[in-house]
GROMACS .gro file of C-alpha atoms in nm:
model
  229
    1MET     CA    1   0.826 -20.222   0.396
    2ALA     CA    2   0.858 -19.957   0.096
    3ASP     CA    3   0.831 -19.635   0.072
    4PRO     CA    4   0.492 -19.402   0.036
    5LEU     CA    5   0.696 -19.083  -0.028
    6PRO     CA    6   0.748 -19.191  -0.418
    7ALA     CA    7   0.341 -19.187  -0.500
    8TRP     CA    8   0.310 -18.841  -0.403
    9PRO     CA    9   0.500 -18.709  -0.741
   10ARG     CA   10   0.284 -18.950  -0.946
   11LEU     CA   11  -0.066 -18.819  -0.763
   12CYS     CA   12   0.059 -18.434  -0.805
   13THR     CA   13   0.084 -18.508  -1.216
   14LEU     CA   14  -0.300 -18.683  -1.194
   15ALA     CA   15  -0.415 -18.391  -1.028
   16LEU     CA   16  -0.277 -18.156  -1.240
   17ALA     CA   17  -0.377 -18.298  -1.568
   18LEU     CA   18  -0.764 -18.345  -1.433
   19LEU     CA   19  -0.737 -17.992  -1.336
   20ALA     CA   20  -0.582 -17.918  -1.745
   21CYS     CA   21  -0.869 -18.105  -1.932
   22ALA     CA   22  -1.117 -17.919  -1.662
   23ALA     CA   23  -1.014 -17.601  -1.792
   24LEU     CA   24  -1.057 -17.714  -2.192
   25PRO     CA   25  -1.408 -17.639  -2.211
   26VAL     CA   26  -1.404 -17.278  -2.109
   27ALA     CA   27  -1.129 -17.214  -2.310
   28TRP     CA   28  -1.290 -17.347  -2.633
   29SER     CA   29  -1.575 -17.163  -2.568
   30GLY     CA   30  -1.443 -16.853  -2.583
   31CYS     CA   31  -1.368 -16.954  -2.993
   32ALA     CA   32  -1.746 -17.086  -3.079
   33PRO     CA   33  -1.877 -16.943  -3.416
   34GLU     CA   34  -2.197 -16.822  -3.379
   35GLU     CA   35  -2.428 -17.023  -3.582
   36SER     CA   36  -2.748 -16.709  -3.572
   37TYR     CA   37  -2.530 -16.486  -3.718
   38GLU     CA   38  -2.671 -16.317  -4.018
   39ASP     CA   39  -2.512 -16.126  -4.251
   40PRO     CA   40  -2.736 -15.979  -4.522
   41ALA     CA   41  -2.471 -15.796  -4.659
   42GLY     CA   42  -2.284 -16.121  -4.711
   43ASP     CA   43  -2.276 -16.423  -4.698
   44ASP     CA   44  -2.523 -16.558  -4.422
   45ASP     CA   45  -2.498 -16.950  -4.465
   46SER     CA   46  -2.575 -17.165  -4.205
   47ALA     CA   47  -2.401 -17.476  -4.351
   48ALA     CA   48  -2.073 -17.553  -4.519
   49VAL     CA   49  -2.256 -17.727  -4.797
   50ASP     CA   50  -2.459 -17.440  -4.832
   51ASP     CA   51  -2.148 -17.206  -4.959
   52GLU     CA   52  -2.121 -17.130  -5.285
   53ASP     CA   53  -1.932 -16.817  -5.278
   54PRO     CA   54  -1.750 -16.689  -4.909
   55ASP     CA   55  -1.827 -16.317  -5.037
   56GLU     CA   56  -2.163 -16.328  -5.123
   57ASP     CA   57  -2.518 -16.456  -4.988
   58ASP     CA   58  -2.656 -16.758  -5.129
   59GLN     CA   59  -3.038 -16.591  -5.119
   60PRO     CA   60  -3.063 -16.433  -5.480
   61ASP     CA   61  -3.216 -16.057  -5.443
   62PRO     CA   62  -3.572 -16.084  -5.528
   63LEU     CA   63  -3.659 -15.924  -5.846
   64ALA     CA   64  -3.822 -15.573  -5.801
   65CYS     CA   65  -4.058 -15.671  -6.079
   66ALA     CA   66  -4.200 -15.982  -5.928
   67GLY     CA   67  -4.580 -15.956  -5.816
   68GLY     CA   68  -4.677 -15.679  -6.059
   69THR     CA   69  -4.972 -15.835  -6.155
   70LEU     CA   70  -5.267 -15.834  -6.019
   71PRO     CA   71  -5.416 -15.673  -5.789
   72ALA     CA   72  -5.327 -15.367  -5.992
   73THR     CA   73  -5.380 -15.009  -5.905
   74PHE     CA   74  -5.280 -14.681  -6.048
   75THR     CA   75  -5.310 -14.344  -5.997
   76PHE     CA   76  -5.433 -14.099  -6.297
   77SER     CA   77  -5.354 -13.736  -6.318
   78GLY     CA   78  -5.336 -13.465  -6.583
   79ASP     CA   79  -5.426 -13.163  -6.787
   80PHE     CA   80  -5.707 -13.302  -7.038
   81GLU     CA   81  -6.051 -13.310  -7.149
   82GLY     CA   82  -6.298 -13.577  -6.928
   83ASP     CA   83  -6.300 -13.644  -6.598
   84PHE     CA   84  -6.060 -13.969  -6.575
   85ALA     CA   85  -5.833 -13.858  -6.236
   86GLY     CA   86  -5.814 -14.106  -5.990
   87GLU     CA   87  -5.711 -14.397  -5.889
   88HIS     CA   88  -5.808 -14.711  -6.110
   89ALA     CA   89  -5.811 -15.074  -6.032
   90PHE     CA   90  -5.722 -15.380  -6.320
   91ASP     CA   91  -5.889 -15.662  -6.254
   92SER     CA   92  -5.766 -15.821  -6.571
   93PHE     CA   93  -5.408 -15.926  -6.649
   94GLU     CA   94  -5.220 -16.128  -6.966
   95CYS     CA   95  -4.935 -16.119  -7.175
   96THR     CA   96  -4.915 -16.228  -7.514
   97ASP     CA   97  -4.609 -16.369  -7.722
   98GLN     CA   98  -4.627 -16.165  -8.034
   99ASN     CA   99  -4.306 -16.360  -8.152
  100GLY     CA  100  -4.003 -16.188  -8.247
  101ASP     CA  101  -3.888 -16.149  -7.864
  102SER     CA  102  -4.196 -15.859  -7.876
  103TRP     CA  103  -4.457 -15.887  -7.632
  104LEU     CA  104  -4.774 -15.721  -7.561
  105LEU     CA  105  -4.857 -15.726  -7.176
  106ARG     CA  106  -5.217 -15.558  -7.116
  107TYR     CA  107  -5.443 -15.437  -6.799
  108THR     CA  108  -5.807 -15.396  -6.863
  109ASN     CA  109  -6.090 -15.418  -6.554
  110ALA     CA  110  -6.450 -15.362  -6.535
  111ASP     CA  111  -6.524 -15.005  -6.589
  112GLY     CA  112  -6.382 -15.011  -6.933
  113TRP     CA  113  -6.019 -14.900  -6.920
  114GLN     CA  114  -5.724 -15.070  -7.143
  115PHE     CA  115  -5.401 -15.040  -7.027
  116ARG     CA  116  -5.160 -15.193  -7.329
  117ILE     CA  117  -4.792 -15.196  -7.367
  118SER     CA  118  -4.645 -15.320  -7.677
  119ALA     CA  119  -4.261 -15.345  -7.624
  120GLY     CA  120  -3.952 -15.540  -7.829
  121PRO     CA  121  -3.757 -15.696  -7.876
  122LEU     CA  122  -3.652 -15.785  -7.517
  123VAL     CA  123  -3.329 -15.861  -7.381
  124ALA     CA  124  -3.264 -16.025  -7.040
  125GLY     CA  125  -3.077 -15.781  -6.867
  126GLU     CA  126  -3.111 -15.459  -7.084
  127THR     CA  127  -3.305 -15.171  -7.056
  128LEU     CA  128  -3.540 -15.108  -7.378
  129THR     CA  129  -3.507 -14.751  -7.494
  130SER     CA  130  -3.726 -14.760  -7.836
  131GLY     CA  131  -4.008 -15.032  -7.985
  132ILE     CA  132  -4.254 -14.952  -7.729
  133ASP     CA  133  -4.593 -14.835  -7.773
  134ILE     CA  134  -4.807 -14.742  -7.509
  135THR     CA  135  -5.184 -14.721  -7.461
  136LEU     CA  136  -5.448 -14.639  -7.246
  137GLN     CA  137  -5.833 -14.551  -7.309
  138ASN     CA  138  -6.181 -14.602  -7.245
  139ASN     CA  139  -6.354 -14.700  -7.602
  140GLY     CA  140  -6.685 -14.609  -7.354
  141LEU     CA  141  -6.628 -14.327  -7.224
  142GLY     CA  142  -6.544 -14.154  -7.641
  143ALA     CA  143  -6.195 -14.035  -7.806
  144SER     CA  144  -6.169 -13.800  -7.526
  145ALA     CA  145  -6.044 -14.096  -7.286
  146SER     CA  146  -5.726 -14.231  -7.543
  147PHE     CA  147  -5.419 -14.171  -7.480
  148SER     CA  148  -5.079 -14.300  -7.600
  149GLY     CA  149  -4.722 -14.261  -7.633
  150ARG     CA  150  -4.471 -14.457  -7.919
  151THR     CA  151  -4.066 -14.379  -7.835
  152SER     CA  152  -4.097 -14.414  -8.285
  153LEU     CA  153  -4.249 -14.071  -8.229
  154GLY     CA  154  -4.058 -13.941  -7.951
  155HIS     CA  155  -4.184 -14.018  -7.672
  156SER     CA  156  -3.999 -14.133  -7.354
  157ALA     CA  157  -4.044 -14.459  -7.171
  158SER     CA  158  -3.809 -14.721  -7.125
  159LEU     CA  159  -3.836 -15.130  -6.954
  160GLU     CA  160  -3.566 -15.214  -6.758
  161VAL     CA  161  -3.580 -15.675  -6.815
  162GLU     CA  162  -3.492 -15.812  -6.525
  163GLN     CA  163  -3.563 -16.160  -6.633
  164TYR     CA  164  -3.612 -16.315  -6.972
  165VAL     CA  165  -3.542 -16.605  -7.172
  166SER     CA  166  -3.652 -16.611  -7.553
  167ASP     CA  167  -3.732 -16.925  -7.722
  168ALA     CA  168  -3.388 -16.926  -7.935
  169CYS     CA  169  -3.164 -17.197  -7.946
  170ILE     CA  170  -3.053 -17.193  -7.514
  171PRO     CA  171  -2.704 -17.334  -7.448
  172CYS     CA  172  -2.779 -17.657  -7.238
  173THR     CA  173  -2.681 -18.008  -7.137
  174ILE     CA  174  -2.901 -18.302  -7.271
  175ASP     CA  175  -2.983 -18.363  -6.920
  176GLU     CA  176  -3.130 -18.016  -6.845
  177HIS     CA  177  -3.435 -17.936  -7.089
  178CYS     CA  178  -3.465 -18.194  -7.355
  179GLY     CA  179  -3.712 -18.408  -7.152
  180GLU     CA  180  -3.918 -18.031  -7.157
  181GLY     CA  181  -3.981 -18.100  -7.547
  182GLY     CA  182  -3.695 -17.982  -7.640
  183GLN     CA  183  -3.496 -18.124  -7.914
  184CYS     CA  184  -3.114 -18.144  -7.891
  185GLY     CA  185  -2.848 -18.122  -8.154
  186GLU     CA  186  -2.520 -18.187  -8.200
  187ASP     CA  187  -2.414 -17.924  -7.969
  188ASN     CA  188  -2.575 -17.980  -7.679
  189CYS     CA  189  -2.814 -17.684  -7.745
  190CYS     CA  190  -3.195 -17.779  -7.642
  191ILE     CA  191  -3.370 -17.613  -7.996
  192GLY     CA  192  -3.789 -17.497  -7.970
  193LYS     CA  193  -3.802 -17.475  -7.571
  194ASP     CA  194  -4.109 -17.268  -7.482
  195PRO     CA  195  -3.956 -16.915  -7.380
  196VAL     CA  196  -3.985 -16.824  -7.023
  197ALA     CA  197  -4.223 -16.488  -6.994
  198PRO     CA  198  -4.048 -16.148  -6.901
  199CYS     CA  199  -4.042 -15.994  -6.566
  200VAL     CA  200  -3.999 -15.600  -6.646
  201LEU     CA  201  -4.060 -15.291  -6.470
  202LEU     CA  202  -4.180 -14.992  -6.708
  203THR     CA  203  -4.142 -14.630  -6.674
  204THR     CA  204  -4.290 -14.383  -6.905
  205ASP     CA  205  -4.325 -14.009  -6.937
  206PRO     CA  206  -4.718 -13.895  -6.942
  207LEU     CA  207  -4.950 -13.976  -7.208
  208SER     CA  208  -5.037 -13.735  -7.470
  209ALA     CA  209  -5.437 -13.722  -7.543
  210THR     CA  210  -5.550 -13.803  -7.899
  211ALA     CA  211  -5.849 -13.611  -7.916
  212ALA     CA  212  -5.871 -13.262  -8.080
  213GLY     CA  213  -5.852 -13.136  -7.728
  214GLY     CA  214  -5.526 -13.238  -7.587
  215GLY     CA  215  -5.348 -13.274  -7.303
  216THR     CA  216  -5.131 -13.494  -7.132
  217LEU     CA  217  -5.205 -13.809  -6.852
  218SER     CA  218  -4.982 -13.929  -6.600
  219ILE     CA  219  -4.955 -14.276  -6.438
  220SER     CA  220  -4.830 -14.362  -6.095
  221PRO     CA  221  -4.645 -14.493  -5.934
  222GLN     CA  222  -4.378 -14.569  -6.106
  223PRO     CA  223  -4.179 -14.788  -6.244
  224ILE     CA  224  -4.471 -15.004  -6.326
  225PRO     CA  225  -4.387 -15.408  -6.243
  226ILE     CA  226  -4.529 -15.613  -6.487
  227ASP     CA  227  -4.432 -16.009  -6.429
  228CYS     CA  228  -4.572 -16.251  -6.691
  229ARG     CA  229  -4.389 -16.542  -6.532
   0.00000   0.00000   0.00000
């Protein structure tokens, strides 16, 4: 008859192994990553395939100039002839490419007001402080309702160009743009591609009245977002 005692060491070894396996989930749970954590100042990727730069958030910040079309309401205030102060809403907006990276940006409304900004040349990422003409007028109210500012005459104004791609030669690969009407040169450059309209922020000093009575008119709030895209 075999001695039963030698089986005890094997049973004890098996029991210890089972206890160790049961403890593993508890220890592992203490190191599990927090999938729902989002850091607005850093990288908040939820998947590794989404990680382009571990030091930066993959979602780009929205443009401050975005949404600067319609509806648009400006407040006019100042020292001038006529009763034009108060809020004025504009119901029409258009951007016109004047070639050479110069643009005409124009707001109008049913009351006869026109707010026009002519500026250029525009360069993405740069702030333009010259070559800006600003006009605010209402022909139906006569000459007293006409105000303007020109940087060429000393008026202070700036146009921060947050986004803009001109119609000049754009470095690219053949597959990126040539199917959109551009022509590819030997250097894989897309030539003659339609421009991407600008997205800009306008800041201006009070406009001067053009009438003999003089005076100035301020426009707020500023900076004024203008999105032609």
